[in-house]
Amino acid sequence: MTVTPIMTKKQDPHVTTTIPTRITLDDVVEAKPLQSVPTTIGNLFVNLLKDWVQESILNGIKVEETFSATKIITKIEELVDIPRLRLLSSQDSAYNSEIAHMEDKLKELSIKALELELKEKEILREEERLRKMREDLMDHKQKLVTTERELRTSPNLKRKEKE
């Protein structure tokens, strides 16, 4: 979207200061629907309106030229809902701060997720260690049972029992 300046300036070769040229309604770009106007441009427009009128008066611009530009600005204000733009701009700021807050929360949750993943890995390692210990214990138990059977069935043990 191209923004057309409200006031253009031309350099006069005989004068060392910049003189604003006269603006007509033909120079004003037709306003688009409110949905297509970015809220920041609306704020910029409102601020430029105040600053330009004050600067024009301070620079000694003719009153007629100031009123001509003011008429153009008024026409633009009629086409663009300035209070709505201000509201959208404040909503935009609120949404930006809400997005920043959500991003911070997301970072916190990501850190928490990493911590939980580390704990999960630690728990899995501990479970694996316990599983191996159980297997070893079962192996030892099986060996013990086998050894006891062998001892009971051994001929030497039977002789000793008879005696």
JSON list of N, CA and C in Angstrom, two decimals, residues 46-56:
[
{"chain": "A", "resi": 46, "resn": "VAL", "atom": "N", "xyz": [-3.33, 10.93, 12.67]},
{"chain": "A", "resi": 46, "resn": "VAL", "atom": "CA", "xyz": [-3.84, 11.80, 13.74]},
{"chain": "A", "resi": 46, "resn": "VAL", "atom": "C", "xyz": [-2.71, 12.67, 14.28]},
{"chain": "A", "resi": 47, "resn": "ASN", "atom": "N", "xyz": [-1.55, 12.07, 14.50]},
{"chain": "A", "resi": 47, "resn": "ASN", "atom": "CA", "xyz": [-0.42, 12.84, 15.04]},
{"chain": "A", "resi": 47, "resn": "ASN", "atom": "C", "xyz": [0.10, 13.85, 14.02]},
{"chain": "A", "resi": 48, "resn": "LEU", "atom": "N", "xyz": [0.14, 13.45, 12.74]},
{"chain": "A", "resi": 48, "resn": "LEU", "atom": "CA", "xyz": [0.61, 14.37, 11.70]},
{"chain": "A", "resi": 48, "resn": "LEU", "atom": "C", "xyz": [-0.31, 15.57, 11.57]},
{"chain": "A", "resi": 49, "resn": "LEU", "atom": "N", "xyz": [-1.59, 15.34, 11.72]},
{"chain": "A", "resi": 49, "resn": "LEU", "atom": "CA", "xyz": [-2.57, 16.42, 11.62]},
{"chain": "A", "resi": 49, "resn": "LEU", "atom": "C", "xyz": [-2.24, 17.51, 12.64]},
{"chain": "A", "resi": 50, "resn": "LYS", "atom": "N", "xyz": [-2.07, 17.14, 13.87]},
{"chain": "A", "resi": 50, "resn": "LYS", "atom": "CA", "xyz": [-1.78, 18.12, 14.92]},
{"chain": "A", "resi": 50, "resn": "LYS", "atom": "C", "xyz": [-0.43, 18.80, 14.66]},
{"chain": "A", "resi": 51, "resn": "ASP", "atom": "N", "xyz": [0.59, 17.99, 14.41]},
{"chain": "A", "resi": 51, "resn": "ASP", "atom": "CA", "xyz": [1.93, 18.54, 14.20]},
{"chain": "A", "resi": 51, "resn": "ASP", "atom": "C", "xyz": [2.00, 19.46, 12.99]},
{"chain": "A", "resi": 52, "resn": "TRP", "atom": "N", "xyz": [1.35, 19.07, 11.90]},
{"chain": "A", "resi": 52, "resn": "TRP", "atom": "CA", "xyz": [1.45, 19.86, 10.67]},
{"chain": "A", "resi": 52, "resn": "TRP", "atom": "C", "xyz": [0.80, 21.23, 10.84]},
{"chain": "A", "resi": 53, "resn": "VAL", "atom": "N", "xyz": [-0.38, 21.27, 11.46]},
{"chain": "A", "resi": 53, "resn": "VAL", "atom": "CA", "xyz": [-1.06, 22.56, 11.64]},
{"chain": "A", "resi": 53, "resn": "VAL", "atom": "C", "xyz": [-0.22, 23.46, 12.53]},
{"chain": "A", "resi": 54, "resn": "GLN", "atom": "N", "xyz": [0.32, 22.93, 13.61]},
{"chain": "A", "resi": 54, "resn": "GLN", "atom": "CA", "xyz": [1.16, 23.74, 14.50]},
{"chain": "A", "resi": 54, "resn": "GLN", "atom": "C", "xyz": [2.41, 24.23, 13.78]},
{"chain": "A", "resi": 55, "resn": "GLU", "atom": "N", "xyz": [3.05, 23.34, 13.04]},
{"chain": "A", "resi": 55, "resn": "GLU", "atom": "CA", "xyz": [4.28, 23.71, 12.33]},
{"chain": "A", "resi": 55, "resn": "GLU", "atom": "C", "xyz": [3.98, 24.74, 11.24]},
{"chain": "A", "resi": 56, "resn": "SER", "atom": "N", "xyz": [2.87, 24.58, 10.55]},
{"chain": "A", "resi": 56, "resn": "SER", "atom": "CA", "xyz": [2.50, 25.52, 9.49]},
{"chain": "A", "resi": 56, "resn": "SER", "atom": "C", "xyz": [2.32, 26.92, 10.04]}
]
